[in-house]
Structures are given as C-alpha cells and as structure tokens.
Coordinates of C-alpha atoms and ligand atoms in Angstrom, one line a residue:
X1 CA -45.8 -9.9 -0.9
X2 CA -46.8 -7.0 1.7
X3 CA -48.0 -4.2 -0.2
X4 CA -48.8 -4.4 -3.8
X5 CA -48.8 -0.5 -4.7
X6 CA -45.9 0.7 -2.0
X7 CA -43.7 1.4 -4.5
X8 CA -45.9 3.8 -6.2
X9 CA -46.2 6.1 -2.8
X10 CA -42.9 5.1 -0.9
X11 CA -40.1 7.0 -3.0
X12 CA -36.7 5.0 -2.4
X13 CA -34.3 6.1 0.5
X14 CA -31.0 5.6 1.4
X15 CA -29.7 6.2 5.0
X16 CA -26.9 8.1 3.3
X17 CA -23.5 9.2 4.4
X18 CA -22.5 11.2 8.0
X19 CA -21.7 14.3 7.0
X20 CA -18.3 15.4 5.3
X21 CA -17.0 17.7 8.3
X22 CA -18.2 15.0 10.4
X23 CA -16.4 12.2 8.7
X24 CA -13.7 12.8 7.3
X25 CA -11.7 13.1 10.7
X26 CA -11.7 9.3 11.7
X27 CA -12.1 6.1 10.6
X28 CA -15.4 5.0 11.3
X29 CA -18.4 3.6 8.9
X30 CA -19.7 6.9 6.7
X31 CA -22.6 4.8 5.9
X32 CA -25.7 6.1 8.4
X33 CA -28.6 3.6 9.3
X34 CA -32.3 4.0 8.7
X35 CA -34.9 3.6 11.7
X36 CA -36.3 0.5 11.7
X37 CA -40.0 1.7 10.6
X38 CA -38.4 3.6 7.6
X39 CA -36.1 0.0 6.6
X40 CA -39.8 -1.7 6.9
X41 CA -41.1 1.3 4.4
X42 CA -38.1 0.6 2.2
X43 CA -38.7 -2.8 2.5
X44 CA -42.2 -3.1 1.2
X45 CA -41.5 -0.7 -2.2
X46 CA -40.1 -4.7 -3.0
X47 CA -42.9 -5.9 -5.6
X48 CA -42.2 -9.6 -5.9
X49 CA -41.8 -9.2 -9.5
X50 CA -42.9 -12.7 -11.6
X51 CA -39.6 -13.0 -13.1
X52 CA -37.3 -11.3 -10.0
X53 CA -34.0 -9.9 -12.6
X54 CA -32.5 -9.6 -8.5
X55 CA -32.0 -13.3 -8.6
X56 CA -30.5 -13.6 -11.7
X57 CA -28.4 -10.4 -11.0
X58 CA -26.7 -11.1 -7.6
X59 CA -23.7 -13.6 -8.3
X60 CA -25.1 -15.5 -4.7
X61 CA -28.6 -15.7 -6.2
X62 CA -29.9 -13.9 -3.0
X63 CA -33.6 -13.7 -2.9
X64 CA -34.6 -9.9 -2.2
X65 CA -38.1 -10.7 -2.4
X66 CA -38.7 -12.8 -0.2
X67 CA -36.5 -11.1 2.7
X68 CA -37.7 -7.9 2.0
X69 CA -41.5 -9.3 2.4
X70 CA -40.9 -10.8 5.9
X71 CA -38.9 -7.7 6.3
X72 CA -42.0 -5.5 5.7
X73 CA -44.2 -8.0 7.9
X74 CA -41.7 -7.7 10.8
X75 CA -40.5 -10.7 10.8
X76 CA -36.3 -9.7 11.1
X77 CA -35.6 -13.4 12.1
X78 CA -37.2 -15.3 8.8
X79 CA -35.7 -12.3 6.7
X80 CA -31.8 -13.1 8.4
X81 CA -32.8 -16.9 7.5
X82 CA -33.5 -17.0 4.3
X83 CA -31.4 -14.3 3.7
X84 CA -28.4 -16.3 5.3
X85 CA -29.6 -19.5 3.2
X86 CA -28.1 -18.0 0.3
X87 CA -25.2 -15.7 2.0
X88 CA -23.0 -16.9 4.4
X89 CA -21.9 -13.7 5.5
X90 CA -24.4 -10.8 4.1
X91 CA -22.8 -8.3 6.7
X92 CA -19.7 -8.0 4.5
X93 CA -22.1 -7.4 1.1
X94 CA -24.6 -5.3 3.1
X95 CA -21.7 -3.2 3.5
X96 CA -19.8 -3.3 0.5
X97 CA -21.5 -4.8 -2.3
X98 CA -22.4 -2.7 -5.2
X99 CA -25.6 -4.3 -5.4
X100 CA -25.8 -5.7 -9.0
X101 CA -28.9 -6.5 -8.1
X102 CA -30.4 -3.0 -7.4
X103 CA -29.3 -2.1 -11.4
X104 CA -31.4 -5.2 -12.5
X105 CA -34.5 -4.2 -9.9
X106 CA -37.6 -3.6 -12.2
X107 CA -38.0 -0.2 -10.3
X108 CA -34.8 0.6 -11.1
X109 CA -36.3 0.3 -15.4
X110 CA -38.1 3.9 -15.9
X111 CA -38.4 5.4 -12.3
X112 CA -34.5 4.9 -11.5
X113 CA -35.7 4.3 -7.7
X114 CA -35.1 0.5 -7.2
X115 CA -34.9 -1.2 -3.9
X116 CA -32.7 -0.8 -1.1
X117 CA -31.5 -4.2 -1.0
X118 CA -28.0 -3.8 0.1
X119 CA -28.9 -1.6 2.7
X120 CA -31.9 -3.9 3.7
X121 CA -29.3 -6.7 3.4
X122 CA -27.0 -5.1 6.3
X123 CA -29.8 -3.7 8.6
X124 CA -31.2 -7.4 8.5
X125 CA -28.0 -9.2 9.9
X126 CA -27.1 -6.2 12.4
X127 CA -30.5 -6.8 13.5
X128 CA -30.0 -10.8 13.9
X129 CA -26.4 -10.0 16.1
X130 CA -27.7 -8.0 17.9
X131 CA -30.8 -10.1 18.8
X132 CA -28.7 -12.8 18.9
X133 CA -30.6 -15.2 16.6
X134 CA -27.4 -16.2 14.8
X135 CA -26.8 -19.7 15.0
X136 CA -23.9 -21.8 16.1
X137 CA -24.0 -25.0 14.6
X138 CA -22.0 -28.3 15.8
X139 CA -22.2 -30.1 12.6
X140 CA -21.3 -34.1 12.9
X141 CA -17.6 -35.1 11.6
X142 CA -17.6 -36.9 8.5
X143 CA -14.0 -37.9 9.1
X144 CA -12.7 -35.8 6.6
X145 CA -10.3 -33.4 6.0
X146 CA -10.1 -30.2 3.6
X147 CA -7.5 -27.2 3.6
X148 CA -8.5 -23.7 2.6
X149 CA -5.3 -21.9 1.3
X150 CA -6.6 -18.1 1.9
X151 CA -8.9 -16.2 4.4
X152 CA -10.2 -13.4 1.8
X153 CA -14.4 -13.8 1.4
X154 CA -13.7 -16.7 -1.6
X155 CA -11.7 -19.0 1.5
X156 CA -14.1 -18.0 4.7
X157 CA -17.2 -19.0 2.5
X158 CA -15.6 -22.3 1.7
X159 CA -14.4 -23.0 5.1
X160 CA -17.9 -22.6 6.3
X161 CA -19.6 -24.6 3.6
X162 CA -17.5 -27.4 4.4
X163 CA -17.5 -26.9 8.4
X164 CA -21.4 -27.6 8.0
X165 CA -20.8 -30.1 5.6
X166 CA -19.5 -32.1 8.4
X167 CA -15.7 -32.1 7.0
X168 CA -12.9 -30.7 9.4
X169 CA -11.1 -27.8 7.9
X170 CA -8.3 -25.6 8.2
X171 CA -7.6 -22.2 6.9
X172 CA -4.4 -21.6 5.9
X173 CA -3.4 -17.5 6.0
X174 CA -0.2 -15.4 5.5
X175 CA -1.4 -12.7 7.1
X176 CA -1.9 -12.3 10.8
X177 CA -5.4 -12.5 10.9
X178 CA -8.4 -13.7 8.6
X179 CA -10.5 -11.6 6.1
X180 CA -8.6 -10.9 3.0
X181 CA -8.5 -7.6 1.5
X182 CA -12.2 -7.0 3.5
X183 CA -9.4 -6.6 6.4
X184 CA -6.0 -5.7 4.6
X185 CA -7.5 -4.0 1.5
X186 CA -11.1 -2.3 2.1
X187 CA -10.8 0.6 4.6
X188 CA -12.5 1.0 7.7
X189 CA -14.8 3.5 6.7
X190 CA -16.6 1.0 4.6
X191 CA -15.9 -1.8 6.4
X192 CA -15.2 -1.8 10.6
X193 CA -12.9 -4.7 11.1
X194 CA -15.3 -5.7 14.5
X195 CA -18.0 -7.1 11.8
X196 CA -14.9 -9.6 10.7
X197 CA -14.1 -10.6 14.2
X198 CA -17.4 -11.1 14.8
X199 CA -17.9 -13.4 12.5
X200 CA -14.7 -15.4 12.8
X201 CA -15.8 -16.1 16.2
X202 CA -18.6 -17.9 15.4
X203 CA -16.7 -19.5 12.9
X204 CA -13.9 -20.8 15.1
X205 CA -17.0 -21.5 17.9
X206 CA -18.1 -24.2 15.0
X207 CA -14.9 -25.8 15.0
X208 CA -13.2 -24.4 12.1
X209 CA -9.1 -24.2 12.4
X210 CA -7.0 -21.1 11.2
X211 CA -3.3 -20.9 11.5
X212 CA -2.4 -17.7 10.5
X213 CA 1.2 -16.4 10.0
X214 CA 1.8 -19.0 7.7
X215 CA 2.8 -18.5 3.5
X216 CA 1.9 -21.9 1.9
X217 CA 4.0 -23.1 -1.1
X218 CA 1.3 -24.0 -3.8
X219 CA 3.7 -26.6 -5.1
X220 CA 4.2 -27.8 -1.9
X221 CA 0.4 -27.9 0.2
X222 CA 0.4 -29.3 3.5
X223 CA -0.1 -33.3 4.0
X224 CA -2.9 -34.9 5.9
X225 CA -5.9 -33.3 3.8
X226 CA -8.1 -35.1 1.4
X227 CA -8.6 -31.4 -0.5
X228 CA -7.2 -28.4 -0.6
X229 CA -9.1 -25.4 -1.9
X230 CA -6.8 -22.2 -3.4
X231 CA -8.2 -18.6 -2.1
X232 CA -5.1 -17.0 -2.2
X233 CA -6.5 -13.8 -4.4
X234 CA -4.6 -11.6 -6.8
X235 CA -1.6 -10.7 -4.9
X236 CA 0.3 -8.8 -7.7
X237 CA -0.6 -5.5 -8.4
X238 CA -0.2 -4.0 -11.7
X239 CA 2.8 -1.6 -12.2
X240 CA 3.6 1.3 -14.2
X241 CA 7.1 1.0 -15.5
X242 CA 7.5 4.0 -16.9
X243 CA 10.8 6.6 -16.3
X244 CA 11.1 7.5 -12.4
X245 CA 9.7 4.5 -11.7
X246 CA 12.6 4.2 -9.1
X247 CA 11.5 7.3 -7.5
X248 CA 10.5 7.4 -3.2
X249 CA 7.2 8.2 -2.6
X250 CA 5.7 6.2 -5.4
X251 CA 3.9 3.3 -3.9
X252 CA 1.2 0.5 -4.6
X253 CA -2.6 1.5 -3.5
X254 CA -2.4 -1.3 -1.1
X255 CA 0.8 -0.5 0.5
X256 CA -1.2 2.5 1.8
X257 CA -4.1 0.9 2.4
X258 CA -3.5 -2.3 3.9
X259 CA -0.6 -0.2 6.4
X260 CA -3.3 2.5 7.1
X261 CA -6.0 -0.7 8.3
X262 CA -2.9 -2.7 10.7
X263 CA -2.4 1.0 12.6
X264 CA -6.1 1.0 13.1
X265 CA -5.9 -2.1 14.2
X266 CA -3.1 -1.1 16.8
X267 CA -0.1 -2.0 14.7
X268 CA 3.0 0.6 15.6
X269 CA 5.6 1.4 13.0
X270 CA 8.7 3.7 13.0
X271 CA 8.3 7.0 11.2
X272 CA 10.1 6.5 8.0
X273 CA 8.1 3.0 7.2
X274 CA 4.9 5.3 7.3
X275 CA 3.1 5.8 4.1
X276 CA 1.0 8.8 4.5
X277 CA -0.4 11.3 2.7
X278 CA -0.3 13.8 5.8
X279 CA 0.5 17.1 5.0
X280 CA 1.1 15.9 1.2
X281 CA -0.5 16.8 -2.8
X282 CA -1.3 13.4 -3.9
X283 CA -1.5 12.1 -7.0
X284 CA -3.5 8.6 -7.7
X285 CA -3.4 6.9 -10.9
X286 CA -6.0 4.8 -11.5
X287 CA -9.7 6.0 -11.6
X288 CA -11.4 2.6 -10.2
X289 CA -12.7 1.8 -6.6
X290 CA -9.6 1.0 -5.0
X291 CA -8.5 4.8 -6.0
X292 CA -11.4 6.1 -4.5
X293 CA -10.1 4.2 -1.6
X294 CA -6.8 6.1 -1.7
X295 CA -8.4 9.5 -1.9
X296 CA -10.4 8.5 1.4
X297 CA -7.5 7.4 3.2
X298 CA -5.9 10.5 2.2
X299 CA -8.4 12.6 3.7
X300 CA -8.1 10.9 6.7
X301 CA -4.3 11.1 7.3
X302 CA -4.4 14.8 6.8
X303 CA -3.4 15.6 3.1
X304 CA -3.1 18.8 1.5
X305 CA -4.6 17.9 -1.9
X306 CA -5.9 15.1 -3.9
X307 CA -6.1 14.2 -8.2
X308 CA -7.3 11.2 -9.7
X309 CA -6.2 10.5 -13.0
X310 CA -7.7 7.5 -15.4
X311 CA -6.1 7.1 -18.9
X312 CA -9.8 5.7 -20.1
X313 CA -12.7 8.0 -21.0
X314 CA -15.2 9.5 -18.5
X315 CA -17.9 6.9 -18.6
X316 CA -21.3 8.6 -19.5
X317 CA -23.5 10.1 -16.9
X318 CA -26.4 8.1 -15.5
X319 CA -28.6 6.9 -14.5
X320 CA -28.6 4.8 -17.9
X321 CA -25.5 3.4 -20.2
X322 CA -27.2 3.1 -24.1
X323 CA -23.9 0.6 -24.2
X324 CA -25.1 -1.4 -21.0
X325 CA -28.7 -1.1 -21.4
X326 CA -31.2 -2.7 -18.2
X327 CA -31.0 -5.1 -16.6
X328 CA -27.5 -5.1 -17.7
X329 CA -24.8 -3.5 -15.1
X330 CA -24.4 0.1 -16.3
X331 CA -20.9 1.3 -16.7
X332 CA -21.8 4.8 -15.6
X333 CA -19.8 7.4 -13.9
X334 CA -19.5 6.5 -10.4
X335 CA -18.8 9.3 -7.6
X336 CA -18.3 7.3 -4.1
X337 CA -18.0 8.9 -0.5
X338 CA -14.7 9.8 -1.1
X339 CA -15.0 11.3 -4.1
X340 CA -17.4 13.5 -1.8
X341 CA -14.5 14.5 0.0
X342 CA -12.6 16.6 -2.3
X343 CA -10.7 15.2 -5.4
X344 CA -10.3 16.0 -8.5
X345 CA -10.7 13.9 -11.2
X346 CA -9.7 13.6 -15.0
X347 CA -10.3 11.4 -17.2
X348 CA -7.9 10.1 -21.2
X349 CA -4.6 11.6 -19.2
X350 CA -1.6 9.2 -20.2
X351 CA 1.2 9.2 -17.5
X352 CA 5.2 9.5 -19.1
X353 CA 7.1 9.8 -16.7
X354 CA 8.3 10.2 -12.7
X355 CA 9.6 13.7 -11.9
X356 CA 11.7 13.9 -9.0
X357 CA 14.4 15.6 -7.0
X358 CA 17.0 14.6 -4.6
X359 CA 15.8 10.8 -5.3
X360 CA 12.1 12.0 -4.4
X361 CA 9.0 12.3 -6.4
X362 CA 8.2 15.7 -7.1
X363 CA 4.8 15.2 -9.9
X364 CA 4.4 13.4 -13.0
X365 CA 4.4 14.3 -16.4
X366 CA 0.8 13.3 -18.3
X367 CA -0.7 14.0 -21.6
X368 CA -4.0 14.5 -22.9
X369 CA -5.1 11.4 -24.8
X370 CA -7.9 10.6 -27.3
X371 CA -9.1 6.9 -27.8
X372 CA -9.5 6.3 -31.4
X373 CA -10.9 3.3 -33.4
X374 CA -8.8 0.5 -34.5
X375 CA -8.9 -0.5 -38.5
X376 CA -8.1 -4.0 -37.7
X377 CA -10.7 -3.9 -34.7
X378 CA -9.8 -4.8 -31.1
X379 CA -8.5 -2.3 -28.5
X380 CA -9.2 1.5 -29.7
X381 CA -6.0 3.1 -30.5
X382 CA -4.1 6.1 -28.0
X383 CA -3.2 9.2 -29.6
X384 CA -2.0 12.6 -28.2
X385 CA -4.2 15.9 -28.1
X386 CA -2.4 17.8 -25.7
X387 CA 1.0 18.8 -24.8
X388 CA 2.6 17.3 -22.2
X389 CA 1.7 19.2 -18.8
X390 CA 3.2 18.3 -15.0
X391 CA 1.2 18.1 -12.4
X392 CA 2.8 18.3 -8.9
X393 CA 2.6 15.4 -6.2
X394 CA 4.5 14.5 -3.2
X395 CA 3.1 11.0 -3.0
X396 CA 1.8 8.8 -5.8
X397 CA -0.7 6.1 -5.4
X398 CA -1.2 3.1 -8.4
X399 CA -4.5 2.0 -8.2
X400 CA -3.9 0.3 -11.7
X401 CA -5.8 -3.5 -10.8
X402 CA -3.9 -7.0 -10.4
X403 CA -2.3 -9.2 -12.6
X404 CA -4.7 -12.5 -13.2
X405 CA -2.6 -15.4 -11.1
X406 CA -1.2 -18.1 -13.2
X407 CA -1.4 -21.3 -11.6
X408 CA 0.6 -24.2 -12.2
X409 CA -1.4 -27.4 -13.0
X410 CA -3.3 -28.9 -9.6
X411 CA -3.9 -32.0 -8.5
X412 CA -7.4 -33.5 -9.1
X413 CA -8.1 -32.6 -5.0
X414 CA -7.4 -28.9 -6.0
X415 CA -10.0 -26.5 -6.1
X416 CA -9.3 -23.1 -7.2
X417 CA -11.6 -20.0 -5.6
X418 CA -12.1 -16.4 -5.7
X419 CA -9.9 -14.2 -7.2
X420 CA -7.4 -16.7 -7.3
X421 CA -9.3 -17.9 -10.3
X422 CA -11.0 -15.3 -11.8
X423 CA -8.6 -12.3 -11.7
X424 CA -9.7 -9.4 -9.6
X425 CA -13.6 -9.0 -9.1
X426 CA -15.7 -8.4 -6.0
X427 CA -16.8 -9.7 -2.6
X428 CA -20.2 -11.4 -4.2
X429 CA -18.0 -12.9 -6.4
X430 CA -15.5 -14.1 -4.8
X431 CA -18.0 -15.4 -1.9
X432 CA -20.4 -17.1 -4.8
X433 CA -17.2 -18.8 -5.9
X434 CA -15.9 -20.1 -2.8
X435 CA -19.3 -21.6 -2.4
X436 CA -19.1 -23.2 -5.7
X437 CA -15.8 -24.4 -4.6
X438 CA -17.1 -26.0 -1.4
X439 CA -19.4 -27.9 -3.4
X440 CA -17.0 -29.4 -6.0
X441 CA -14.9 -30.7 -3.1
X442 CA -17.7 -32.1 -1.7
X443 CA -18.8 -33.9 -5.3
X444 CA -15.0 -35.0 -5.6
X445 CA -14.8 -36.4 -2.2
X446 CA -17.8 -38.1 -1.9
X447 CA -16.7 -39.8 -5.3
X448 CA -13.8 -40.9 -3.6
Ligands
FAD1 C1 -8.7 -1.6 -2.0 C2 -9.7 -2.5 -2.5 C3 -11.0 -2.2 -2.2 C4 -12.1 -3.1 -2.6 N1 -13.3 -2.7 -2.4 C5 -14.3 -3.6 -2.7 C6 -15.7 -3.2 -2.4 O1 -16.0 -2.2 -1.9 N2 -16.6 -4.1 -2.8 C7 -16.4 -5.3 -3.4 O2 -17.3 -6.1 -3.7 N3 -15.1 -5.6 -3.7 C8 -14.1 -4.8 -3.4 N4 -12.8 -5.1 -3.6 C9 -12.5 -6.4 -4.3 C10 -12.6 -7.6 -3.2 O3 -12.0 -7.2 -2.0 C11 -12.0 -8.9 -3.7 O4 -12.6 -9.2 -5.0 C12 -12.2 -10.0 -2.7 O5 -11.6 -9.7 -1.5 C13 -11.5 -11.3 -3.3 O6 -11.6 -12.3 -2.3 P1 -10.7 -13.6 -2.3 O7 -11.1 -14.3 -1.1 O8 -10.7 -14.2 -3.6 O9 -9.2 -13.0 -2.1 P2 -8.5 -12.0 -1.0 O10 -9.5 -11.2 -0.3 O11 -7.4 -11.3 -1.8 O12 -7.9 -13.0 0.0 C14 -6.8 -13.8 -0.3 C15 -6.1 -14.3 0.9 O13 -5.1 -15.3 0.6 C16 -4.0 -15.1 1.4 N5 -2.9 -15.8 0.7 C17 -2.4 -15.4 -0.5 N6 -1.4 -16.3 -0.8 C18 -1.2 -17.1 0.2 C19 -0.3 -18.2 0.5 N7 0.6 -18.6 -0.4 N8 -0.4 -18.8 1.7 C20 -1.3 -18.5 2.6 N9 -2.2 -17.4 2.4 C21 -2.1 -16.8 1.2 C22 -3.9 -13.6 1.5 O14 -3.1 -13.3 2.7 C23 -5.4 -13.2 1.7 O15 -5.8 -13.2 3.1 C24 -11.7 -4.3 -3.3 C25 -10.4 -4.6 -3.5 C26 -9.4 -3.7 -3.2 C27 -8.0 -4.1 -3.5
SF4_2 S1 -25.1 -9.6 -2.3 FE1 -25.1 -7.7 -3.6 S2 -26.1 -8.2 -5.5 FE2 -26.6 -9.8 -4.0 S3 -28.6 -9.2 -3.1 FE3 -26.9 -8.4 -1.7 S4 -26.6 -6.3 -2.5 FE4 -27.7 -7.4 -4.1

C-alpha cells in the first residue's frame, strides 16, 4: 500500500462527462479521462483495507487494491497484470460496469467518496494498448475441441479461457460480428465499438475461430466438438400487450438501439426501415438503464422531446438505501448521462392503452398508481390515484427487460453462460459467468 492517510487529503474525482452542448451532437464516449498524475492521486486514496468488501463485491473478484497500489507506484504494467489476471477484458467493465465494487468500498461507508475503481480500471488497460504490453499468447493444443454458441461478454470470456487452456474453439454468432449487446445493444457513447475490434483481434491473433452470420439450433449444435458452451443471452424482450399494441411507431428499446449502433458502424438502410426519434416527442416506458439508453440515442438523432415513465416508485435519494444498507448495493435513484440531457421522468404511472391515428401512434393513455401492501404478502398490490391523463408521443420505446430463456434439457457436454442462464444482468456478470463456464468444461473434459 502507497500512502496510508491519502484518502484523508485526496477528495475522490471522477473525470466526468464532456459537456452537454458538446456531446450530445455525436456518438462519441461522454466519459472524459483524468491526467495520468491525477489517476496516480486517485489511485493512492485506495487503503488496502484488511478485509477488502471490493473483492467480495465485484462478481470477477477483481483486486482493487492491489492494482490501485502499483497504480499509485507507477508501475501501469503490474497494475494491467494483475488486473487482467482476474478480467479478461477490463476495457469493457472500465467502461461500463456500475462498479459494485465502489458501493462496497470502505470509503464509500460514512464519507460517500470511495475509490475510483472503474475509472482506474479503464485508464489502466488504455494505458497497456497503448504501450503495447498486451500479450498475445500461443497456447499449446490439447487436441480438443469446444464450441461457444454466442459472442456477447459471457461467450468471448469463455472462448478465451479455453483458447489459453490449450483447447481449439469456435464461436458460433448470429450476428455479423462479435460482442453481444456491448456491440448491438450498449451505445456508442458508452462504449466505442474500436475497444471490441481491438480486442477480437488479439483474440483471433491467438487462434480462436468465429463464424459469424450463422443462427445455431440449440437442439441441433454443430458436430465435431467435445463441448459446447450456450452464451446466447436473453433474446426476448418483454412486451406490453395492452390495446394499440398494433399501433406503428411502437418499437422494442433494442430495435432502436441495436439499428442506431449498425449505422454507426456504416450499415445503410432505406428511409422507412429507420427507427428514429428525429424531429419526434418520445415516450419510453421503462425507467431502467436500457431506457436511459433510449433517451440518449434520442438526443442524438435529433428529437424534439423525451419522457420516461416507470410503473414502480421513485427509489429514494442517496447516497444511502435504509432497505440496502452498506456494503450492500443501494437501490438508489440513479440519474445517468442521458438523463443529463433532458428527460423527464415519472415514476407509479401505469400505461392502458395505445392512442393512435391513421394506423400511427399518437401518445398513450397512463394513470397515476399507488403500490399498496398485500394481506397475503408477496408482490404489493396496484391501485389507482389519478385519472387517466394522455400524454403525447410520436414514437414509443419499451425498455420493459427480457424474458428469462427456457432451455430445454442439455447434454452433459452443455454448459450454459451469461444471460442465457441467469436472465438479464450485467457485463461483470455475464463475464464472471462465462469464466465459470470455461472452467466446468474444462473439469468435464478432463474427466473424460
Ligand atoms: C441496451 C442495453 C444496455 C446495457 N448496458 C449495460 C451497461 O451499461 N453495463 C452493464 O454491465 N450491462 C449492461 N447491459 C446488460 C449487458 O449488456 C448484458 O448483461 C450482457 O451483454 C450479457 O452478456 P451475454 O454474453 O450473456 O449475452 P449477450 O451480450 O446478449 O450476447 C449473446 C450473443 O448470442 C448470440 N446468439 C443468440 N442466439 C444465438 C443462436 N441461436 N446462434 C448463434 N448466436 C446466438 C447473439 O447474437 C449475441 O451476440 C445492457 C443491456 C442492454 C440491453
Ligand atoms: S469489474 Fe466492476 S465491480 Fe469489478 S472491480 Fe471493475 S468496476 Fe469494480
């Protein structure tokens, strides 16, 4: 540990967002980067706490502590290595990650100022491409074969595992290229899609396989392998079948999303397959991050206003949740970059129907809810406070989650991963998981 009392002199600091007016024209990364001195600063607030609630809070186990301290000392290579012995690919959770492990940071207890891990996390690995210290590794072939069925985080963390592992994979992926939703779901301005390529480069430098383009039947996987481990994510969205339903202009978050991210990425479409909010009042349904996503994307393309609506309560102010108490993850009210933007947001509003005209949506009618407790306990009762009110939009956006997969029964040499087996979560998650996965297959095999 570097500096013993840092953290009671260095206040935390985040690198913070470019500027609205500045942003909110393109598509670039709104998160800014601190000078490297200032990320050393940051760095040494770490304390090396006895019992480090980081470890126990981040779902990859990362060590903080000891990356920050070679951080602080200087030492950017030793921080990207043991940094990287934990995360495969820290540049996506240095990006995106809502750092469960800063809510579980001792500092993060009375002072609210824990430390800057994520961002410490991404400044680390930038540092380590663009110093080149990145390795590419020729592991020895075991003469073994595994297939992973799905590029998201979950499938790419496999893949790797099991590339240095010594056995010869191949990634299976629908889509035309690898990532997931970190490149069909997350938009640019939290993730450029260069970090992915980047990666996959030295992945496919290593000797791993992807054949994109192609839908596997899970029934039906692909012969030749000894294992096959299922990535494939939560790929239904969750609908809202109320009247209207049938309405144009009502569309999934993702459809906007994931069409937004293949224009960036040079994709041309004719006029009426566009999904844009340009010129538009939007309405998104759903209060969660993939809403916030919307409202962003919005922005971007030009629209004329934007509401969130959530049918759940506003979730109490922070910094702390009595329900969710430390080191616990609070379920606080969160406000994102593109909340920053313009929106506004409500909270207990029940949608009823579609409005439309001439076969388009014109608004939706909502009502005022009130959660009330249930006699026979469970799920708190809806029940109407307000009258039914309209509120105008020309496109609607359901951010309302995915559906949990249902899998039929796999073969003993199939591995599930990700969100494929837990139902919708996040990248950590889904990364931790695929690492799990790697290592079951290698138990199984090695067994047989
Ligand atoms: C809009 C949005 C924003 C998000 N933002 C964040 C965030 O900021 N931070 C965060 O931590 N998490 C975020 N998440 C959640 C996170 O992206 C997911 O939890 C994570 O990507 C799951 O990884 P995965 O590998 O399990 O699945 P996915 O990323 O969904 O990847 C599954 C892959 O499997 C492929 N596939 C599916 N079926 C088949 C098949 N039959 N044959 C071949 N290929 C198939 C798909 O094409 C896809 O590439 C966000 C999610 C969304 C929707
Ligand atoms: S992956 Fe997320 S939870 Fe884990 S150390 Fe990094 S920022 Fe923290």
């Amino acid at each position: 540990m570097g500096d013993p009392k840092a953290f009671l002199t260095i206040h935390r600091k985040e690198a913070g967002y470019r500027p609205v007016h500045d942003r909110i024209h393109d598509f670039g990364e709104v998160e800014q980067t601190l000078n490297s001195g200032d990320r050393r600063l940051q760095a040494s607030r770490c304390m090396d706490c006895g019992v480090p609630f980081c470890h126990w809070a981040c779902p990859l186990g990362n060590k903080p502590p000891e990356w920050n301290d070679a951080l602080y000392k200087g030492d950017w290579e030793l921080a990207y290595r043991l940094l990287n012995s934990t995360n495969d690919f820290p540049e996506f959770t240095g990006r995106v990650c809502p750092a469960l492990c800063e809510k579980a940071c001792v500092l993060n207890l009375t002072e609210h100022e824990p430390t800057t891990n994520r961002e410490d996390e991404a400044a680390i690995t930038e540092h380590a491409f663009e110093e080149n210290y990145v390795r590419t590794h020729h592991p020895e072939r075991n003469g073994q074969k595994v297939a992973v069925i799905g590029s998201g985080p979950a499938g790419l963390v496999a893949a790797n595992r099991l590339n240095l592992m010594g056995y010869a994979v191949t990634v299976f992926d629908k889509n035309e290229d690898a990532g997931g939703l970190l490149r069909y779901g997350i938009p640019n301005f939290k993730l450029n899609k260069a970090v992915i390529d980047r990666r996959m480069k030295v992945l496919r430098d290593e000797g791993i396989e992807f054949k994109f383009n192609t839908e596997i039947d899970l029934q039906a996987l692909p012969t030749g392998f000894d294992a096959y481990i299922v990535a494939t994510g939560t790929p239904e969205a969750r609908d809202l079948a109320i009247p209207g339903r049938d309405l144009k202009g009502i569309y999934f978050a993702l459809d906007m999303l994931a069409q937004q991210n293949r224009i960036l990425a040079g994709k041309e479409l004719k006029r009426e397959e566009l999904v844009t909010a340009r010129g538009k009042d939007v309405l998104v349904i759903g209060g969660g991050d993939t809403g916030s996503d919307c409202i962003g994307t919005a922005h971007r393309q030009g629209c004329k206003s934007v509401i969130q609506i959530e049918i759940m309560p506003q979730p109490p102010i922070g910094p702390d949740d009595p329900q969710k108490p430390w080191p616990a993850w609070p379920r606080t009210l969160k406000t994102t970059s593109s909340h920053e933007e313009g929106c506004t947001r409500r909270w207990n509003i029940n949608s009823l129907r579609f409005l439309g005209k001439n076969g388009q949506v014109t608004g939706v009618e909502v009502q005022e809810i009130a959660w009330k407790p249930n006699p026979e306990g469970g799920r708190p009762l809806m029940e109407p406070v307000g009258k039914p009110e309209v509120i105008k939009a020309d496109i609607v956006l359901l951010a309302l989650g995915f559906l949990k997969p249902q899998h039929p029964k796999l073969a003993d040499n199939v591995f599930l991963a990700g969100d494929a087996s837990s139902g919708a979560s996040l990248v950590v998650r889904a990364m931790a998981s695929g690492r799990d996965a790697a290592a079951q297959v290698d138990t199984f095999l090695k067994r047989h």
